[in-house]
mmCIF file of C-alpha atoms in Angstrom:
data_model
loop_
_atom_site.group_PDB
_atom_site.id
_atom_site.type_symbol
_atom_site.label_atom_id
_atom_site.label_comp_id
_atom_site.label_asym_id
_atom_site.label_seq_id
_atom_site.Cartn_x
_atom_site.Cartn_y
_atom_site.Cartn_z
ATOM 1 C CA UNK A 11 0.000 0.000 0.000
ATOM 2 C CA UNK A 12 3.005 2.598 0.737
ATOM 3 C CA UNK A 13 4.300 1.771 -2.201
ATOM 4 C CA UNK A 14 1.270 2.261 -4.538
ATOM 5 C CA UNK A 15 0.672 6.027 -2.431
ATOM 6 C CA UNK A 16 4.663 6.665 -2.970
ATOM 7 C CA UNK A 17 3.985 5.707 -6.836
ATOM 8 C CA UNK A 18 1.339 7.701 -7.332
ATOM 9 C CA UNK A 19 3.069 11.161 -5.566
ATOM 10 C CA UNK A 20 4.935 13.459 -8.550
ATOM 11 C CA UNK A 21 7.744 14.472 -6.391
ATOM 12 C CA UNK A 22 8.671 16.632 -9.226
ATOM 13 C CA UNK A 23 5.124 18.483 -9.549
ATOM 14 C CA UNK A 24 5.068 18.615 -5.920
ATOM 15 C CA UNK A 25 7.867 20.219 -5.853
ATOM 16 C CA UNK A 26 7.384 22.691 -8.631
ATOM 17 C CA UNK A 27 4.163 23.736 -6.850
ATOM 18 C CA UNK A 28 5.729 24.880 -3.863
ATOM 19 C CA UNK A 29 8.450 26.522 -6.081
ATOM 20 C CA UNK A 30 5.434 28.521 -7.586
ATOM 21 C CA UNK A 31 3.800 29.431 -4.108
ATOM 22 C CA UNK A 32 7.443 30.560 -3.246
ATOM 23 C CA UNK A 33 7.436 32.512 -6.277
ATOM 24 C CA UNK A 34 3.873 33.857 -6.461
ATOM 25 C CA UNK A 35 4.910 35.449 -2.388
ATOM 26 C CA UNK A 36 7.731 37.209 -3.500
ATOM 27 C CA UNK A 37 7.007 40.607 -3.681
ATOM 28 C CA UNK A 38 6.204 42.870 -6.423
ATOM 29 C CA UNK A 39 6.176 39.118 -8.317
ATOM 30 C CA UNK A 40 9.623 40.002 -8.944
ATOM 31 C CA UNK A 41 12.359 37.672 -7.894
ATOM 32 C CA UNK A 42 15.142 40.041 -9.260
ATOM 33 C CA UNK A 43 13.915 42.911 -7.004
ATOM 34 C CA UNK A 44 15.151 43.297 -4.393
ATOM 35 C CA UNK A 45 14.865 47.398 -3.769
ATOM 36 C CA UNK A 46 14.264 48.268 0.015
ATOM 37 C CA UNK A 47 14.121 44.876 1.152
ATOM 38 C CA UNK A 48 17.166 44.321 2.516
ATOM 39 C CA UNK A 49 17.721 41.162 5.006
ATOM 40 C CA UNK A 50 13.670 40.701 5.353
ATOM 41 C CA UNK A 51 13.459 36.953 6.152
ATOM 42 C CA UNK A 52 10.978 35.937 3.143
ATOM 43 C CA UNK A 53 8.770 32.889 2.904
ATOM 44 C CA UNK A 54 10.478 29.355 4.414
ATOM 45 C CA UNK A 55 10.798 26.096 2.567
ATOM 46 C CA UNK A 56 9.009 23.752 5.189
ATOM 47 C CA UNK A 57 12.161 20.949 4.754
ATOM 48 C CA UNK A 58 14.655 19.487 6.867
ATOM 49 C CA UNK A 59 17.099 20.194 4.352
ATOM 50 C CA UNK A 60 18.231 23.449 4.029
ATOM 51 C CA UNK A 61 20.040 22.767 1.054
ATOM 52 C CA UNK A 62 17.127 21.045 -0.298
ATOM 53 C CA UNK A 63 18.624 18.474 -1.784
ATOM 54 C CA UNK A 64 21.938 19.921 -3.336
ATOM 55 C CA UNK A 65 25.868 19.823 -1.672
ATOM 56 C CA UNK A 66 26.799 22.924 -0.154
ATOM 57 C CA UNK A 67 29.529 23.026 -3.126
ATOM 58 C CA UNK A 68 27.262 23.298 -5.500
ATOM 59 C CA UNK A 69 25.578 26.376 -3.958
ATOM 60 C CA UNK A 70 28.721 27.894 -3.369
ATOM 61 C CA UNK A 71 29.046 27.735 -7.490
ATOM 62 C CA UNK A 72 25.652 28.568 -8.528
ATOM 63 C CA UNK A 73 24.584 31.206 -5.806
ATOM 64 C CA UNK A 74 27.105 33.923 -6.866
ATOM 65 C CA UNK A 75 26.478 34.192 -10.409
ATOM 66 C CA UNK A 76 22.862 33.759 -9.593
ATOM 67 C CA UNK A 77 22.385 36.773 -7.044
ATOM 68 C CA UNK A 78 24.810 39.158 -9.080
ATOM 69 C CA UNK A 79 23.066 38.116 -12.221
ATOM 70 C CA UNK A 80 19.330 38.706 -11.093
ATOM 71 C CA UNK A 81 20.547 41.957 -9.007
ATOM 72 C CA UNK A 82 19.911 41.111 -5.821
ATOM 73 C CA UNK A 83 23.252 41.466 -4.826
ATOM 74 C CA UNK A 84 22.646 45.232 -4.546
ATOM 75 C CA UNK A 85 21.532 44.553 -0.811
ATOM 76 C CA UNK A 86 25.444 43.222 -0.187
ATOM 77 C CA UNK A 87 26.939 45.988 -1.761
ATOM 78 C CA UNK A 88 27.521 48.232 1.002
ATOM 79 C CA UNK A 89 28.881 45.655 3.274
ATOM 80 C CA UNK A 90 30.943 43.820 0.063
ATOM 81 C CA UNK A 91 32.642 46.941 0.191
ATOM 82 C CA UNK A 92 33.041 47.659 4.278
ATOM 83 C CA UNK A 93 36.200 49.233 4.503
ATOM 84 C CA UNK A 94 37.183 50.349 1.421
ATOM 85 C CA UNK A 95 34.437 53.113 0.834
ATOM 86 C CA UNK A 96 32.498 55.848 2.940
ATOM 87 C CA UNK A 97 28.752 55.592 2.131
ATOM 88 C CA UNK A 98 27.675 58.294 4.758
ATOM 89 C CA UNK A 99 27.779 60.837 1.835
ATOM 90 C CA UNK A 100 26.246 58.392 -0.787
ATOM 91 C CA UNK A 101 23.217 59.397 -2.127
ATOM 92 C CA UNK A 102 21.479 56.742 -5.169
ATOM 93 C CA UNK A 103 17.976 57.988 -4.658
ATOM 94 C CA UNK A 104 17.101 54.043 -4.307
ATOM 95 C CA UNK A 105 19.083 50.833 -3.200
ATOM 96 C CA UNK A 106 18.824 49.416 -6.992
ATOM 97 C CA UNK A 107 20.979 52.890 -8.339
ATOM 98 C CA UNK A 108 23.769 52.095 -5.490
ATOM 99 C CA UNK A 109 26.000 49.747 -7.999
ATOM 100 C CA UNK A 110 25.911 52.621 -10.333
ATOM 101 C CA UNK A 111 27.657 55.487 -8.078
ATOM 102 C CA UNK A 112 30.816 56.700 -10.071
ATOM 103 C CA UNK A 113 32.145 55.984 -6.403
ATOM 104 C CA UNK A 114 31.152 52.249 -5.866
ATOM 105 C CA UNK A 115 31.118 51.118 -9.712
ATOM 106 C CA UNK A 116 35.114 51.093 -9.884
ATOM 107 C CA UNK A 117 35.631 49.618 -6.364
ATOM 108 C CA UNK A 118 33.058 46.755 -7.178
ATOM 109 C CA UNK A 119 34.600 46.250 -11.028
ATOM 110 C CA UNK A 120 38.172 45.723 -8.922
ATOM 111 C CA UNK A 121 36.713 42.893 -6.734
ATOM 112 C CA UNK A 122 35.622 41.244 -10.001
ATOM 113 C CA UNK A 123 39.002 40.866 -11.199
ATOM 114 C CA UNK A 124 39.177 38.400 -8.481
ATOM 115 C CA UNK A 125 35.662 35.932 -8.998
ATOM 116 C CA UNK A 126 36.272 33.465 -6.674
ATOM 117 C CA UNK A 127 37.073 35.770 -3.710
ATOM 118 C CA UNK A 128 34.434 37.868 -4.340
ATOM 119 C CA UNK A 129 31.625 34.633 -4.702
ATOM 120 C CA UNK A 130 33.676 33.578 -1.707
ATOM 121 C CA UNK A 131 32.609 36.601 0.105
ATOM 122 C CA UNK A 132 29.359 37.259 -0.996
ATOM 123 C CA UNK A 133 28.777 33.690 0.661
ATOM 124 C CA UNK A 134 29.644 34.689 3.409
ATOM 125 C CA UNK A 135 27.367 38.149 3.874
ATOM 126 C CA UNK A 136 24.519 35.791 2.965
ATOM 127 C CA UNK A 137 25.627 33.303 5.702
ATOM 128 C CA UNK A 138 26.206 36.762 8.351
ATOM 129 C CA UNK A 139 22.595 38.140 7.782
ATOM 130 C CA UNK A 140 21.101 34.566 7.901
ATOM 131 C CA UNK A 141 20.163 35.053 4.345
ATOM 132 C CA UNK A 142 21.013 31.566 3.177
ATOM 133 C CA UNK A 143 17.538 29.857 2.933
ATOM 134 C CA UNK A 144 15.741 32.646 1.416
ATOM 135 C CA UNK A 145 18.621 32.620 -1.611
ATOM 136 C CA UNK A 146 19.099 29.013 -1.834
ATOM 137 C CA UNK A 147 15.072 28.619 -1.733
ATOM 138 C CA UNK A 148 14.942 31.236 -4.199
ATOM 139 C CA UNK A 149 17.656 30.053 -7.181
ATOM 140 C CA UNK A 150 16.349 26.215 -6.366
ATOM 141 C CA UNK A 151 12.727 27.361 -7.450
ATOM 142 C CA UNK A 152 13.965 29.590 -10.396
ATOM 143 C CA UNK A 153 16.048 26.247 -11.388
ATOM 144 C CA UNK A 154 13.019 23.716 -10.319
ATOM 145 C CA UNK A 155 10.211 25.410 -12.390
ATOM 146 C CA UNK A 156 12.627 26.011 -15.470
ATOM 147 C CA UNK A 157 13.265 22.202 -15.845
ATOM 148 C CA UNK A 158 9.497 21.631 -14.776
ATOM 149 C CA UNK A 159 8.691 23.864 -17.860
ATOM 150 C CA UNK A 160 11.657 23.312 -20.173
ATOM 151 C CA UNK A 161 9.621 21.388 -22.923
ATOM 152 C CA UNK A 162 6.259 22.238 -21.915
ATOM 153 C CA UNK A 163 5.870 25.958 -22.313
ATOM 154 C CA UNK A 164 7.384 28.378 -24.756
ATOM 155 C CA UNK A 165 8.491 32.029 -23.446
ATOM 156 C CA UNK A 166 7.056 34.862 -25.781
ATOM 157 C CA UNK A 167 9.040 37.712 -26.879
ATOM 158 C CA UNK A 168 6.712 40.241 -24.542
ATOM 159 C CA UNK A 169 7.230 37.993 -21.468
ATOM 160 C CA UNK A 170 10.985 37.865 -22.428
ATOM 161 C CA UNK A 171 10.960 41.724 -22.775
ATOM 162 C CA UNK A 172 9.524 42.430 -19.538
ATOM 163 C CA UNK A 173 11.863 39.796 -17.825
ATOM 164 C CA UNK A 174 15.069 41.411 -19.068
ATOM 165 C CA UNK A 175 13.354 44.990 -18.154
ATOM 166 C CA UNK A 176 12.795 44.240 -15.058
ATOM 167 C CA UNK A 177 15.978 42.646 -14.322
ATOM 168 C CA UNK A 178 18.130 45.984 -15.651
ATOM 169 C CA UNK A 179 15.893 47.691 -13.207
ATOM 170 C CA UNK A 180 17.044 45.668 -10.608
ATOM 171 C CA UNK A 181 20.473 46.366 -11.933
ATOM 172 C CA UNK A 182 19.953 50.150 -11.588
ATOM 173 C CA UNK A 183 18.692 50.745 -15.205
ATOM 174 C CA UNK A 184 15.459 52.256 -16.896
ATOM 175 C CA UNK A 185 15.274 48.906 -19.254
ATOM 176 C CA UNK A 186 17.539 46.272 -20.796
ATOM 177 C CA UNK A 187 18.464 48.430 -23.669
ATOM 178 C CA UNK A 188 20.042 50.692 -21.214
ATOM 179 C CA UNK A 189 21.572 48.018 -19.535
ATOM 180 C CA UNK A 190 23.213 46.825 -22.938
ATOM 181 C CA UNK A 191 24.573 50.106 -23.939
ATOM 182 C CA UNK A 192 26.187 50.540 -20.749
ATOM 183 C CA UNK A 193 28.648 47.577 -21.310
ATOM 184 C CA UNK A 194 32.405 47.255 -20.859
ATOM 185 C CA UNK A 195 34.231 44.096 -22.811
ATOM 186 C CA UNK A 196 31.104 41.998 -21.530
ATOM 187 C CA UNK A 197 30.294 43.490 -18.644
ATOM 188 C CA UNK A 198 28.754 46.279 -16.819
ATOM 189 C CA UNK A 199 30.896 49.156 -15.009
ATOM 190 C CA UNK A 200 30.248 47.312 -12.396
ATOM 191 C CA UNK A 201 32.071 44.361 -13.434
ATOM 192 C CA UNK A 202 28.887 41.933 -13.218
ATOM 193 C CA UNK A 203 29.395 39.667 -16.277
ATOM 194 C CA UNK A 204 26.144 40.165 -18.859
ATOM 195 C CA UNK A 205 26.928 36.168 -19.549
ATOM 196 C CA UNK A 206 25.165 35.734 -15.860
ATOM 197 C CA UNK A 207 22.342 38.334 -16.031
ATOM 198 C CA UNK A 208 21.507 36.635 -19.545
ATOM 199 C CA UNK A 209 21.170 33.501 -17.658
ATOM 200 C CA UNK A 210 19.142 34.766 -15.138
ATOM 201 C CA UNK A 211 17.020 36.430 -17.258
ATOM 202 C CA UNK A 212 16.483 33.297 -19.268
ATOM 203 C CA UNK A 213 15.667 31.116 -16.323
ATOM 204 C CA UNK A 214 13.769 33.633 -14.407
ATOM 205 C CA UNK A 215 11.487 33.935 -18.030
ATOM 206 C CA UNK A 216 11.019 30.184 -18.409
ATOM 207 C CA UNK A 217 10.107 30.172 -14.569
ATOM 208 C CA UNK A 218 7.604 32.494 -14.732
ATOM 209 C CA UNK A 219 5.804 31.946 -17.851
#
């Protein structure tokens, strides 16, 4: 009898409809925003796992490009960059424009030129402000509903459009366009690669659609 009840349980569905409750709390609907909500403790993945399922080397691989490619690393910035500048004077108007001072633009584009330290210790500011389940739930949802809807749903151009739009905004831009003409050798000012917001954008588009 277990065995028929086990058989007849879509672990996959079930988890792909939790990964769209997840989703559908987020607010704004906007996984990639992340503007004034710095270190709020989000919606919890009821599991014993909090690595739900994956080795804690794996998130410390796909976490970094994921948070600096959907923008949400904006909340880090400031504390990325303890030390090294003054943000008392600062002003970005909102938390999304802070990546795209002429003050913190440089500093950030010179811890890029070092990848692994900075994942290294953007991993560890997510650890520090107990931020860990609400990423990891986060890019495991984005990942679980894209291979839930991988060959079952096609993404329209409009859907794509207003993905990529809202992720520039997230990135401190009006729209992707923006975002585009902004780049340096592949990357923003910032020194966030456009290979990993590309990949967001695609995932976060096939996750939502």
């Amino acid at each position: 009898m277990t065995g028929e009840v086990a058989a007849s349980v879509d672990i996959k569905r079930v988890d792909a409809l939790r990964a769209v409750r997840f989703l559908s709390l987020l607010p704004d609907g906007a996984p990639a925003d992340g503007n004034d909500r710095r270190f709020s403790q989000g919606p919890r993945y009821s599991s014993h796992d909090p690595l739900l399922g994956h080795s804690r080397e794996e998130l410390d691989l796909s976490l970094p490009p994921f948070v600096f490619g959907t923008g949400r690393y904006q909340k880090y910035i400031r504390f990325l960059l303890a030390g090294q500048l003054d943000f008392a004077g600062l002003t970005t108007g909102s938390e999304s424009k802070l990546s795209r001072n002429s003050s913190v633009e440089p500093a950030l584009a010179r811890l890029f030129l070092d990848i692994p330290s900075l994942s290294a210790n953007l991993m560890d500011k997510i650890h520090h402000f107990r931020q860990f389940e609400t990423e990891v739930m986060l890019w495991h949802a984005v990942h679980r509903l894209k291979d839930h809807k991988r060959n079952r749903t096609e993404v329209t151009p409009p859907h794509e459009t207003r993905v990529r739009d809202s992720t520039a905004k997230a990135h401190g831009y009006d729209n992707w366009d923006a975002l585009t003409a902004d780049l340096r050798a592949g990357a923003l000012p910032s020194g966030v690669p456009l290979g990993w917001i590309e990949e967001a954008c695609q995932d976060l588009a096939l996750a939502r659609s």
